[in-house]
């Protein structure tokens, strides 16, 4: 089961953090079709956020066709976003882990790596809101970690 980690200083709306973390868990194969998401009550107990914020996130995931509520049972994953190329032990993931090890050995910290990764992502896949040269990655682009997003809901 996924455990949500809320960063109140990120500038990203809390419900969007839940949506993004759920999508990420689905992409990495940590959540599979048929898996139950934590109940709003469980998320509230673990994160001390408003239950309406959790429900808003789950409604967004439902709108995207990723999850489905089952009355009296919970909210369940409908489809997978996992790709074999991103699985643990895949050649791309092993290569990326080795690169991260080299970056750390070279003295880069987490923020340096995040900035470098974001820069190369923008260069290769196009920045937020602009078309990339070449084919768009499956699933579209997601906001960069720590990117400011208009909350719009006043909850979170």
PDB file of C-alpha atoms in Angstrom:
ATOM      1  CA  UNK A   1       0.000   0.000   0.000  1.00  0.00           C
ATOM      2  CA  UNK A   2       1.207   3.509  -0.787  1.00  0.00           C
ATOM      3  CA  UNK A   3       2.211   5.859   2.029  1.00  0.00           C
ATOM      4  CA  UNK A   4       1.792   9.522   1.170  1.00  0.00           C
ATOM      5  CA  UNK A   5       4.397  12.069   2.213  1.00  0.00           C
ATOM      6  CA  UNK A   6       3.153  15.635   2.206  1.00  0.00           C
ATOM      7  CA  UNK A   7       5.632  18.492   1.815  1.00  0.00           C
ATOM      8  CA  UNK A   8       3.839  21.588   3.060  1.00  0.00           C
ATOM      9  CA  UNK A   9       6.712  23.822   1.872  1.00  0.00           C
ATOM     10  CA  UNK A  10       6.784  22.594  -1.731  1.00  0.00           C
ATOM     11  CA  UNK A  11       4.251  25.066  -3.103  1.00  0.00           C
ATOM     12  CA  UNK A  12       2.354  22.125  -4.647  1.00  0.00           C
ATOM     13  CA  UNK A  13      -1.251  21.720  -3.520  1.00  0.00           C
ATOM     14  CA  UNK A  14      -1.662  18.839  -1.086  1.00  0.00           C
ATOM     15  CA  UNK A  15      -4.247  17.063  -3.210  1.00  0.00           C
ATOM     16  CA  UNK A  16      -1.881  17.273  -6.216  1.00  0.00           C
ATOM     17  CA  UNK A  17       0.922  15.740  -4.149  1.00  0.00           C
ATOM     18  CA  UNK A  18      -1.384  12.773  -3.458  1.00  0.00           C
ATOM     19  CA  UNK A  19      -2.302  12.510  -7.150  1.00  0.00           C
ATOM     20  CA  UNK A  20       1.361  12.716  -8.226  1.00  0.00           C
ATOM     21  CA  UNK A  21       2.527  10.181  -5.627  1.00  0.00           C
ATOM     22  CA  UNK A  22      -0.252   7.776  -6.627  1.00  0.00           C
ATOM     23  CA  UNK A  23       0.661   8.083 -10.312  1.00  0.00           C
ATOM     24  CA  UNK A  24       4.340   7.558  -9.452  1.00  0.00           C
ATOM     25  CA  UNK A  25       3.532   4.406  -7.450  1.00  0.00           C
ATOM     26  CA  UNK A  26       1.498   3.167 -10.421  1.00  0.00           C
ATOM     27  CA  UNK A  27       4.331   3.918 -12.870  1.00  0.00           C
ATOM     28  CA  UNK A  28       6.839   2.059 -10.701  1.00  0.00           C
ATOM     29  CA  UNK A  29       4.522  -0.934 -10.366  1.00  0.00           C
ATOM     30  CA  UNK A  30       4.044  -0.422  -6.634  1.00  0.00           C
ATOM     31  CA  UNK A  31       0.287  -0.113  -7.230  1.00  0.00           C
ATOM     32  CA  UNK A  32      -1.321  -2.653  -9.555  1.00  0.00           C
ATOM     33  CA  UNK A  33      -4.873  -2.991 -10.882  1.00  0.00           C
ATOM     34  CA  UNK A  34      -7.091  -4.260  -8.086  1.00  0.00           C
ATOM     35  CA  UNK A  35      -4.990  -2.770  -5.277  1.00  0.00           C
ATOM     36  CA  UNK A  36      -6.898  -0.691  -2.719  1.00  0.00           C
ATOM     37  CA  UNK A  37      -5.732   2.831  -1.972  1.00  0.00           C
ATOM     38  CA  UNK A  38      -5.611   3.844   1.685  1.00  0.00           C
ATOM     39  CA  UNK A  39      -8.921   5.176   2.951  1.00  0.00           C
ATOM     40  CA  UNK A  40      -9.277   8.907   3.508  1.00  0.00           C
ATOM     41  CA  UNK A  41      -9.294   8.158   7.239  1.00  0.00           C
ATOM     42  CA  UNK A  42      -5.989   6.258   6.974  1.00  0.00           C
ATOM     43  CA  UNK A  43      -4.370   9.072   4.977  1.00  0.00           C
ATOM     44  CA  UNK A  44      -5.631  11.690   7.456  1.00  0.00           C
ATOM     45  CA  UNK A  45      -4.248   9.679  10.380  1.00  0.00           C
ATOM     46  CA  UNK A  46      -0.841   9.392   8.691  1.00  0.00           C
ATOM     47  CA  UNK A  47      -0.543  12.943   7.346  1.00  0.00           C
ATOM     48  CA  UNK A  48      -2.837  15.179   9.438  1.00  0.00           C
ATOM     49  CA  UNK A  49      -4.516  16.692   6.372  1.00  0.00           C
ATOM     50  CA  UNK A  50      -8.167  17.471   5.743  1.00  0.00           C
ATOM     51  CA  UNK A  51     -10.210  14.439   4.605  1.00  0.00           C
ATOM     52  CA  UNK A  52     -11.756  16.562   1.831  1.00  0.00           C
ATOM     53  CA  UNK A  53      -8.260  17.014   0.392  1.00  0.00           C
ATOM     54  CA  UNK A  54      -7.832  13.242   0.123  1.00  0.00           C
ATOM     55  CA  UNK A  55     -11.266  12.880  -1.442  1.00  0.00           C
ATOM     56  CA  UNK A  56     -10.450  15.625  -3.959  1.00  0.00           C
ATOM     57  CA  UNK A  57      -7.272  13.761  -4.972  1.00  0.00           C
ATOM     58  CA  UNK A  58      -9.146  10.482  -5.336  1.00  0.00           C
ATOM     59  CA  UNK A  59     -11.852  12.200  -7.439  1.00  0.00           C
ATOM     60  CA  UNK A  60      -9.120  13.551  -9.738  1.00  0.00           C
ATOM     61  CA  UNK A  61      -7.616  10.066 -10.103  1.00  0.00           C
ATOM     62  CA  UNK A  62     -11.101   8.697 -10.812  1.00  0.00           C
ATOM     63  CA  UNK A  63     -11.697  11.423 -13.421  1.00  0.00           C
ATOM     64  CA  UNK A  64      -8.462  10.305 -15.123  1.00  0.00           C
ATOM     65  CA  UNK A  65      -9.733   6.715 -15.166  1.00  0.00           C
ATOM     66  CA  UNK A  66      -6.950   5.463 -12.911  1.00  0.00           C
ATOM     67  CA  UNK A  67      -9.034   4.422  -9.899  1.00  0.00           C
ATOM     68  CA  UNK A  68     -12.621   3.521  -9.124  1.00  0.00           C
ATOM     69  CA  UNK A  69     -14.549   3.840  -5.889  1.00  0.00           C
ATOM     70  CA  UNK A  70     -16.424   0.772  -4.689  1.00  0.00           C
ATOM     71  CA  UNK A  71     -19.055   1.812  -2.153  1.00  0.00           C
ATOM     72  CA  UNK A  72     -18.390   0.283   1.237  1.00  0.00           C
ATOM     73  CA  UNK A  73     -15.088  -1.232   0.082  1.00  0.00           C
ATOM     74  CA  UNK A  74     -12.780   1.658  -0.796  1.00  0.00           C
ATOM     75  CA  UNK A  75     -11.012   3.059  -3.840  1.00  0.00           C
ATOM     76  CA  UNK A  76      -9.240   0.630  -6.142  1.00  0.00           C
ATOM     77  CA  UNK A  77      -6.654   0.926  -8.908  1.00  0.00           C
ATOM     78  CA  UNK A  78      -8.251   0.354 -12.331  1.00  0.00           C
ATOM     79  CA  UNK A  79      -5.208   0.234 -14.581  1.00  0.00           C
ATOM     80  CA  UNK A  80      -1.455   0.186 -14.505  1.00  0.00           C
ATOM     81  CA  UNK A  81       0.920   2.906 -15.621  1.00  0.00           C
ATOM     82  CA  UNK A  82       3.952   0.657 -15.120  1.00  0.00           C
ATOM     83  CA  UNK A  83       6.383   0.129 -17.967  1.00  0.00           C
ATOM     84  CA  UNK A  84       8.923  -2.673 -18.021  1.00  0.00           C
ATOM     85  CA  UNK A  85      11.640  -0.121 -18.825  1.00  0.00           C
ATOM     86  CA  UNK A  86      11.133   1.493 -15.391  1.00  0.00           C
ATOM     87  CA  UNK A  87      10.974  -1.716 -13.353  1.00  0.00           C
ATOM     88  CA  UNK A  88      13.529  -2.509 -10.666  1.00  0.00           C
ATOM     89  CA  UNK A  89      16.505  -4.177 -12.312  1.00  0.00           C
ATOM     90  CA  UNK A  90      15.710  -2.864 -15.797  1.00  0.00           C
ATOM     91  CA  UNK A  91      18.756  -1.683 -17.781  1.00  0.00           C
ATOM     92  CA  UNK A  92      17.606   1.960 -17.796  1.00  0.00           C
ATOM     93  CA  UNK A  93      17.016   1.994 -14.057  1.00  0.00           C
ATOM     94  CA  UNK A  94      20.373   0.336 -13.342  1.00  0.00           C
ATOM     95  CA  UNK A  95      22.077   2.899 -15.590  1.00  0.00           C
ATOM     96  CA  UNK A  96      20.286   5.776 -13.841  1.00  0.00           C
ATOM     97  CA  UNK A  97      21.249   4.432 -10.398  1.00  0.00           C
ATOM     98  CA  UNK A  98      24.886   4.223 -11.511  1.00  0.00           C
ATOM     99  CA  UNK A  99      24.695   7.819 -12.779  1.00  0.00           C
ATOM    100  CA  UNK A 100      23.235   8.927  -9.426  1.00  0.00           C
ATOM    101  CA  UNK A 101      26.116   7.198  -7.640  1.00  0.00           C
ATOM    102  CA  UNK A 102      28.629   9.048  -9.866  1.00  0.00           C
ATOM    103  CA  UNK A 103      26.837  12.377  -9.254  1.00  0.00           C
ATOM    104  CA  UNK A 104      26.972  11.826  -5.496  1.00  0.00           C
ATOM    105  CA  UNK A 105      30.634  10.816  -5.641  1.00  0.00           C
ATOM    106  CA  UNK A 106      31.309  14.019  -7.603  1.00  0.00           C
ATOM    107  CA  UNK A 107      29.909  16.020  -4.679  1.00  0.00           C
ATOM    108  CA  UNK A 108      26.462  16.867  -6.027  1.00  0.00           C
ATOM    109  CA  UNK A 109      23.718  17.000  -3.413  1.00  0.00           C
ATOM    110  CA  UNK A 110      20.024  16.207  -3.874  1.00  0.00           C
ATOM    111  CA  UNK A 111      19.155  19.767  -4.927  1.00  0.00           C
ATOM    112  CA  UNK A 112      22.000  19.832  -7.469  1.00  0.00           C
ATOM    113  CA  UNK A 113      20.827  16.542  -8.973  1.00  0.00           C
ATOM    114  CA  UNK A 114      17.189  17.718  -9.030  1.00  0.00           C
ATOM    115  CA  UNK A 115      18.189  20.929 -10.832  1.00  0.00           C
ATOM    116  CA  UNK A 116      20.370  19.054 -13.314  1.00  0.00           C
ATOM    117  CA  UNK A 117      17.690  16.434 -13.944  1.00  0.00           C
ATOM    118  CA  UNK A 118      15.009  19.101 -14.436  1.00  0.00           C
ATOM    119  CA  UNK A 119      17.231  20.992 -16.860  1.00  0.00           C
ATOM    120  CA  UNK A 120      17.958  17.925 -18.978  1.00  0.00           C
ATOM    121  CA  UNK A 121      14.294  16.847 -18.868  1.00  0.00           C
ATOM    122  CA  UNK A 122      13.243  20.266 -20.166  1.00  0.00           C
ATOM    123  CA  UNK A 123      15.949  20.116 -22.828  1.00  0.00           C
ATOM    124  CA  UNK A 124      15.074  16.618 -24.045  1.00  0.00           C
ATOM    125  CA  UNK A 125      11.299  16.487 -23.485  1.00  0.00           C
ATOM    126  CA  UNK A 126      10.352  20.152 -23.623  1.00  0.00           C
ATOM    127  CA  UNK A 127       9.566  22.421 -20.705  1.00  0.00           C
ATOM    128  CA  UNK A 128       6.210  22.629 -18.975  1.00  0.00           C
ATOM    129  CA  UNK A 129       3.545  23.755 -21.396  1.00  0.00           C
ATOM    130  CA  UNK A 130       5.713  23.640 -24.511  1.00  0.00           C
ATOM    131  CA  UNK A 131       5.909  20.985 -27.174  1.00  0.00           C
ATOM    132  CA  UNK A 132       8.973  18.785 -27.207  1.00  0.00           C
ATOM    133  CA  UNK A 133      11.023  18.178 -30.313  1.00  0.00           C
ATOM    134  CA  UNK A 134      10.140  14.643 -31.259  1.00  0.00           C
ATOM    135  CA  UNK A 135       7.481  12.330 -29.862  1.00  0.00           C
ATOM    136  CA  UNK A 136       5.793  13.193 -26.578  1.00  0.00           C
ATOM    137  CA  UNK A 137       6.576  10.776 -23.756  1.00  0.00           C
ATOM    138  CA  UNK A 138       3.696   8.450 -22.905  1.00  0.00           C
ATOM    139  CA  UNK A 139       1.520   9.834 -20.156  1.00  0.00           C
ATOM    140  CA  UNK A 140       2.463  13.456 -20.860  1.00  0.00           C
ATOM    141  CA  UNK A 141       4.714  15.677 -18.800  1.00  0.00           C
ATOM    142  CA  UNK A 142       4.266  16.082 -15.047  1.00  0.00           C
ATOM    143  CA  UNK A 143       5.237  19.189 -13.095  1.00  0.00           C
ATOM    144  CA  UNK A 144       8.816  19.163 -11.912  1.00  0.00           C
ATOM    145  CA  UNK A 145       9.319  18.277  -8.275  1.00  0.00           C
ATOM    146  CA  UNK A 146       8.887  21.402  -6.182  1.00  0.00           C
ATOM    147  CA  UNK A 147       7.236  23.345  -9.027  1.00  0.00           C
ATOM    148  CA  UNK A 148       4.735  25.917  -7.828  1.00  0.00           C
ATOM    149  CA  UNK A 149       1.172  24.984  -8.732  1.00  0.00           C
ATOM    150  CA  UNK A 150      -1.879  27.175  -8.177  1.00  0.00           C
ATOM    151  CA  UNK A 151      -3.865  25.481  -5.447  1.00  0.00           C
ATOM    152  CA  UNK A 152      -7.170  27.049  -6.378  1.00  0.00           C
ATOM    153  CA  UNK A 153      -9.049  25.119  -3.697  1.00  0.00           C
ATOM    154  CA  UNK A 154      -7.936  26.822  -0.479  1.00  0.00           C
ATOM    155  CA  UNK A 155      -7.638  23.335   1.094  1.00  0.00           C
ATOM    156  CA  UNK A 156      -4.507  21.519   1.903  1.00  0.00           C
TER     157      UNK A 156
END
